[in-house]
């Protein structure tokens, strides 16, 4: 056999070995490419995430506008419900932690405004301690350090209404120059200490 025939035979054998892989391999085909191909699933995920973020932002803005409107239109008294409180109750039931975050954000953005700040505190004071925590507790703590005496009082009243003795560590750290506020704070502390002893004595 001449060299040409030998070379042709080798070429045929090589082609057959490529076309007929080892039977032990499960005929898995791997595709490789020198150019990157975007994953359609990844692109879809990014689109869904963007849509969710936009929807959440829209809900937050709607909540801000409606809540502020109700605050301006409502008269707040401790022990009495208001349309703003009913709106917050609905938002908490529907959006949970998102609603608490929105209230906290609105509180922080309007911290310079005692009217809005104290109104928010009067509202959250009417809710169950566990339902409004932890954002509600943070708002009340911040309020006790506000320059406005009215806001300070509203912060203390939140702790009074929540009746949670674990907040004693916060109240005991407070100090005020106004005599009436000092007496009010002392009374709240004594009441919570009595609750604490009752719980421990069970």
mmCIF file of C-alpha atoms in Angstrom:
data_model
loop_
_atom_site.group_PDB
_atom_site.id
_atom_site.type_symbol
_atom_site.label_atom_id
_atom_site.label_comp_id
_atom_site.label_asym_id
_atom_site.label_seq_id
_atom_site.Cartn_x
_atom_site.Cartn_y
_atom_site.Cartn_z
ATOM 1 C CA UNK A 1 0.000 0.000 0.000
ATOM 2 C CA UNK A 2 1.462 3.344 -0.968
ATOM 3 C CA UNK A 3 1.787 6.317 1.308
ATOM 4 C CA UNK A 4 -1.269 8.034 -0.175
ATOM 5 C CA UNK A 5 -3.509 5.024 0.520
ATOM 6 C CA UNK A 6 -2.141 4.810 4.073
ATOM 7 C CA UNK A 7 -2.882 8.440 4.753
ATOM 8 C CA UNK A 8 -6.424 8.110 3.375
ATOM 9 C CA UNK A 9 -7.070 5.084 5.580
ATOM 10 C CA UNK A 10 -5.816 6.883 8.684
ATOM 11 C CA UNK A 11 -8.071 9.849 7.896
ATOM 12 C CA UNK A 12 -11.152 7.597 7.605
ATOM 13 C CA UNK A 13 -10.350 5.895 10.894
ATOM 14 C CA UNK A 14 -9.940 9.242 12.665
ATOM 15 C CA UNK A 15 -13.277 10.464 11.326
ATOM 16 C CA UNK A 16 -14.997 7.276 12.463
ATOM 17 C CA UNK A 17 -13.529 7.619 15.941
ATOM 18 C CA UNK A 18 -14.957 11.141 16.177
ATOM 19 C CA UNK A 19 -18.390 10.185 14.854
ATOM 20 C CA UNK A 20 -18.626 7.081 17.061
ATOM 21 C CA UNK A 21 -17.680 8.046 20.654
ATOM 22 C CA UNK A 22 -16.910 5.496 23.309
ATOM 23 C CA UNK A 23 -20.065 3.660 24.385
ATOM 24 C CA UNK A 24 -19.225 4.378 28.047
ATOM 25 C CA UNK A 25 -19.853 8.074 27.423
ATOM 26 C CA UNK A 26 -23.555 8.911 27.420
ATOM 27 C CA UNK A 27 -23.365 10.874 24.186
ATOM 28 C CA UNK A 28 -23.274 14.197 26.085
ATOM 29 C CA UNK A 29 -22.755 17.154 23.772
ATOM 30 C CA UNK A 30 -21.062 20.243 25.159
ATOM 31 C CA UNK A 31 -21.314 23.527 23.345
ATOM 32 C CA UNK A 32 -18.542 26.057 23.650
ATOM 33 C CA UNK A 33 -18.367 29.504 22.223
ATOM 34 C CA UNK A 34 -15.750 32.162 22.101
ATOM 35 C CA UNK A 35 -18.402 34.872 22.560
ATOM 36 C CA UNK A 36 -20.460 35.350 25.744
ATOM 37 C CA UNK A 37 -24.165 34.649 25.449
ATOM 38 C CA UNK A 38 -26.582 36.313 27.895
ATOM 39 C CA UNK A 39 -28.755 33.986 29.920
ATOM 40 C CA UNK A 40 -32.415 34.771 29.080
ATOM 41 C CA UNK A 41 -33.477 33.546 32.529
ATOM 42 C CA UNK A 42 -31.045 35.955 34.205
ATOM 43 C CA UNK A 43 -32.364 38.845 32.118
ATOM 44 C CA UNK A 44 -35.915 37.876 33.037
ATOM 45 C CA UNK A 45 -34.993 37.808 36.729
ATOM 46 C CA UNK A 46 -33.527 41.295 36.523
ATOM 47 C CA UNK A 47 -36.697 42.508 34.827
ATOM 48 C CA UNK A 48 -38.882 40.977 37.561
ATOM 49 C CA UNK A 49 -36.706 42.518 40.285
ATOM 50 C CA UNK A 50 -36.948 45.933 38.627
ATOM 51 C CA UNK A 51 -40.712 45.598 38.320
ATOM 52 C CA UNK A 52 -41.016 44.636 42.002
ATOM 53 C CA UNK A 53 -38.851 47.565 43.072
ATOM 54 C CA UNK A 54 -40.892 50.014 40.999
ATOM 55 C CA UNK A 55 -44.144 48.604 42.363
ATOM 56 C CA UNK A 56 -42.862 48.895 45.943
ATOM 57 C CA UNK A 57 -41.731 52.497 45.360
ATOM 58 C CA UNK A 58 -45.146 53.365 43.952
ATOM 59 C CA UNK A 59 -46.910 51.831 46.959
ATOM 60 C CA UNK A 60 -44.595 53.716 49.318
ATOM 61 C CA UNK A 61 -45.260 57.045 47.604
ATOM 62 C CA UNK A 62 -49.012 56.438 47.638
ATOM 63 C CA UNK A 63 -48.809 55.613 51.341
ATOM 64 C CA UNK A 64 -46.753 58.746 52.067
ATOM 65 C CA UNK A 65 -49.210 61.051 50.290
ATOM 66 C CA UNK A 66 -52.342 59.497 51.773
ATOM 67 C CA UNK A 67 -50.941 59.242 55.295
ATOM 68 C CA UNK A 68 -49.716 62.853 55.323
ATOM 69 C CA UNK A 69 -53.069 64.017 54.002
ATOM 70 C CA UNK A 70 -54.923 62.141 56.757
ATOM 71 C CA UNK A 71 -52.539 63.498 59.406
ATOM 72 C CA UNK A 72 -53.267 67.073 58.323
ATOM 73 C CA UNK A 73 -57.024 66.440 58.294
ATOM 74 C CA UNK A 74 -57.280 64.505 61.583
ATOM 75 C CA UNK A 75 -57.531 65.567 65.196
ATOM 76 C CA UNK A 76 -55.515 63.293 67.458
ATOM 77 C CA UNK A 77 -56.367 62.446 71.030
ATOM 78 C CA UNK A 78 -55.005 59.583 73.059
ATOM 79 C CA UNK A 79 -57.691 56.967 73.528
ATOM 80 C CA UNK A 80 -59.594 57.911 70.382
ATOM 81 C CA UNK A 81 -59.240 56.415 66.907
ATOM 82 C CA UNK A 82 -58.798 58.515 63.762
ATOM 83 C CA UNK A 83 -58.974 57.949 59.989
ATOM 84 C CA UNK A 84 -55.169 58.099 59.899
ATOM 85 C CA UNK A 85 -54.946 55.314 62.477
ATOM 86 C CA UNK A 86 -57.423 53.189 60.529
ATOM 87 C CA UNK A 87 -55.366 53.714 57.381
ATOM 88 C CA UNK A 88 -52.177 52.626 59.166
ATOM 89 C CA UNK A 89 -53.958 49.562 60.552
ATOM 90 C CA UNK A 90 -54.990 48.551 57.048
ATOM 91 C CA UNK A 91 -51.452 49.130 55.732
ATOM 92 C CA UNK A 92 -49.891 47.059 58.521
ATOM 93 C CA UNK A 93 -52.253 44.173 57.852
ATOM 94 C CA UNK A 94 -51.654 44.329 54.127
ATOM 95 C CA UNK A 95 -47.962 45.186 53.840
ATOM 96 C CA UNK A 96 -46.498 44.176 57.218
ATOM 97 C CA UNK A 97 -42.856 45.172 57.643
ATOM 98 C CA UNK A 98 -42.986 47.370 54.543
ATOM 99 C CA UNK A 99 -45.605 49.576 56.227
ATOM 100 C CA UNK A 100 -43.497 49.854 59.383
ATOM 101 C CA UNK A 101 -40.507 50.904 57.279
ATOM 102 C CA UNK A 102 -42.583 53.517 55.461
ATOM 103 C CA UNK A 103 -43.883 54.999 58.727
ATOM 104 C CA UNK A 104 -40.362 55.123 60.127
ATOM 105 C CA UNK A 105 -39.048 56.774 56.954
ATOM 106 C CA UNK A 106 -41.815 59.364 57.056
ATOM 107 C CA UNK A 107 -41.071 60.008 60.731
ATOM 108 C CA UNK A 108 -37.377 60.572 60.042
ATOM 109 C CA UNK A 109 -37.985 62.813 57.033
ATOM 110 C CA UNK A 110 -40.336 65.024 59.065
ATOM 111 C CA UNK A 111 -38.408 64.943 62.332
ATOM 112 C CA UNK A 112 -37.973 68.723 62.160
ATOM 113 C CA UNK A 113 -41.778 69.127 62.172
ATOM 114 C CA UNK A 114 -43.177 68.540 65.687
ATOM 115 C CA UNK A 115 -46.779 68.460 64.454
ATOM 116 C CA UNK A 116 -46.229 65.566 62.069
ATOM 117 C CA UNK A 117 -43.811 63.792 64.408
ATOM 118 C CA UNK A 118 -46.137 63.929 67.396
ATOM 119 C CA UNK A 119 -49.084 62.868 65.222
ATOM 120 C CA UNK A 120 -47.236 59.765 64.045
ATOM 121 C CA UNK A 121 -46.362 58.927 67.656
ATOM 122 C CA UNK A 122 -49.984 59.322 68.773
ATOM 123 C CA UNK A 123 -50.981 56.895 66.033
ATOM 124 C CA UNK A 124 -48.395 54.175 66.640
ATOM 125 C CA UNK A 125 -49.020 54.341 70.402
ATOM 126 C CA UNK A 126 -52.444 52.772 69.795
ATOM 127 C CA UNK A 127 -51.033 49.657 68.156
ATOM 128 C CA UNK A 128 -49.844 46.483 69.812
ATOM 129 C CA UNK A 129 -46.202 46.659 70.814
ATOM 130 C CA UNK A 130 -45.283 43.574 68.790
ATOM 131 C CA UNK A 131 -47.186 44.762 65.742
ATOM 132 C CA UNK A 132 -45.324 48.052 65.494
ATOM 133 C CA UNK A 133 -41.833 46.821 66.563
ATOM 134 C CA UNK A 134 -38.983 47.283 66.027
ATOM 135 C CA UNK A 135 -39.496 50.484 64.027
ATOM 136 C CA UNK A 136 -42.075 51.830 66.470
ATOM 137 C CA UNK A 137 -39.698 51.452 69.402
ATOM 138 C CA UNK A 138 -36.944 53.234 67.495
ATOM 139 C CA UNK A 139 -39.292 56.126 66.732
ATOM 140 C CA UNK A 140 -40.341 56.407 70.375
ATOM 141 C CA UNK A 141 -36.730 56.350 71.582
ATOM 142 C CA UNK A 142 -35.776 59.052 69.094
ATOM 143 C CA UNK A 143 -38.788 61.120 70.147
ATOM 144 C CA UNK A 144 -37.705 61.153 73.807
ATOM 145 C CA UNK A 145 -34.573 63.020 72.671
ATOM 146 C CA UNK A 146 -36.407 65.564 70.500
ATOM 147 C CA UNK A 147 -36.020 69.274 71.295
ATOM 148 C CA UNK A 148 -39.818 69.642 71.417
ATOM 149 C CA UNK A 149 -41.325 68.849 74.826
ATOM 150 C CA UNK A 150 -44.551 67.768 73.131
ATOM 151 C CA UNK A 151 -42.697 65.190 71.044
ATOM 152 C CA UNK A 152 -40.812 63.993 74.127
ATOM 153 C CA UNK A 153 -44.096 63.457 75.955
ATOM 154 C CA UNK A 154 -45.542 61.544 72.995
ATOM 155 C CA UNK A 155 -42.505 59.288 72.955
ATOM 156 C CA UNK A 156 -42.936 58.455 76.655
ATOM 157 C CA UNK A 157 -46.656 57.916 76.163
ATOM 158 C CA UNK A 158 -45.900 55.299 73.517
ATOM 159 C CA UNK A 159 -43.950 53.279 76.078
ATOM 160 C CA UNK A 160 -46.736 53.770 78.601
ATOM 161 C CA UNK A 161 -49.400 52.471 76.210
ATOM 162 C CA UNK A 162 -47.324 49.520 75.011
ATOM 163 C CA UNK A 163 -46.888 48.267 78.591
ATOM 164 C CA UNK A 164 -43.666 46.438 77.767
ATOM 165 C CA UNK A 165 -41.350 46.268 80.811
ATOM 166 C CA UNK A 166 -38.352 45.497 78.563
ATOM 167 C CA UNK A 167 -38.375 49.185 77.648
ATOM 168 C CA UNK A 168 -37.527 50.201 81.206
ATOM 169 C CA UNK A 169 -33.845 50.294 80.303
ATOM 170 C CA UNK A 170 -34.650 53.123 77.875
ATOM 171 C CA UNK A 171 -36.897 55.103 80.209
ATOM 172 C CA UNK A 172 -34.488 54.889 83.153
ATOM 173 C CA UNK A 173 -31.780 56.502 81.018
ATOM 174 C CA UNK A 174 -33.857 59.623 80.332
ATOM 175 C CA UNK A 175 -33.509 62.914 82.172
ATOM 176 C CA UNK A 176 -35.597 66.079 81.774
ATOM 177 C CA UNK A 177 -35.500 69.546 83.269
ATOM 178 C CA UNK A 178 -39.267 70.170 83.106
ATOM 179 C CA UNK A 179 -40.744 69.116 86.432
ATOM 180 C CA UNK A 180 -44.061 67.886 85.044
ATOM 181 C CA UNK A 181 -42.294 65.739 82.434
ATOM 182 C CA UNK A 182 -39.999 64.274 85.112
ATOM 183 C CA UNK A 183 -43.031 63.313 87.199
ATOM 184 C CA UNK A 184 -44.794 61.815 84.213
ATOM 185 C CA UNK A 185 -41.709 59.760 83.290
ATOM 186 C CA UNK A 186 -41.312 58.580 86.896
ATOM 187 C CA UNK A 187 -44.943 57.462 86.972
ATOM 188 C CA UNK A 188 -44.555 55.451 83.760
ATOM 189 C CA UNK A 189 -41.408 53.789 85.114
ATOM 190 C CA UNK A 190 -43.161 52.826 88.372
ATOM 191 C CA UNK A 191 -46.097 51.359 86.440
ATOM 192 C CA UNK A 192 -43.841 49.283 84.185
ATOM 193 C CA UNK A 193 -41.800 48.108 87.180
ATOM 194 C CA UNK A 194 -45.027 46.846 88.739
ATOM 195 C CA UNK A 195 -45.817 44.925 85.544
ATOM 196 C CA UNK A 196 -42.292 43.525 85.529
ATOM 197 C CA UNK A 197 -42.644 42.222 89.106
ATOM 198 C CA UNK A 198 -46.007 40.698 88.249
ATOM 199 C CA UNK A 199 -44.527 38.853 85.283
ATOM 200 C CA UNK A 200 -41.544 37.615 87.278
ATOM 201 C CA UNK A 201 -43.791 36.486 90.153
ATOM 202 C CA UNK A 202 -45.843 34.212 87.952
#
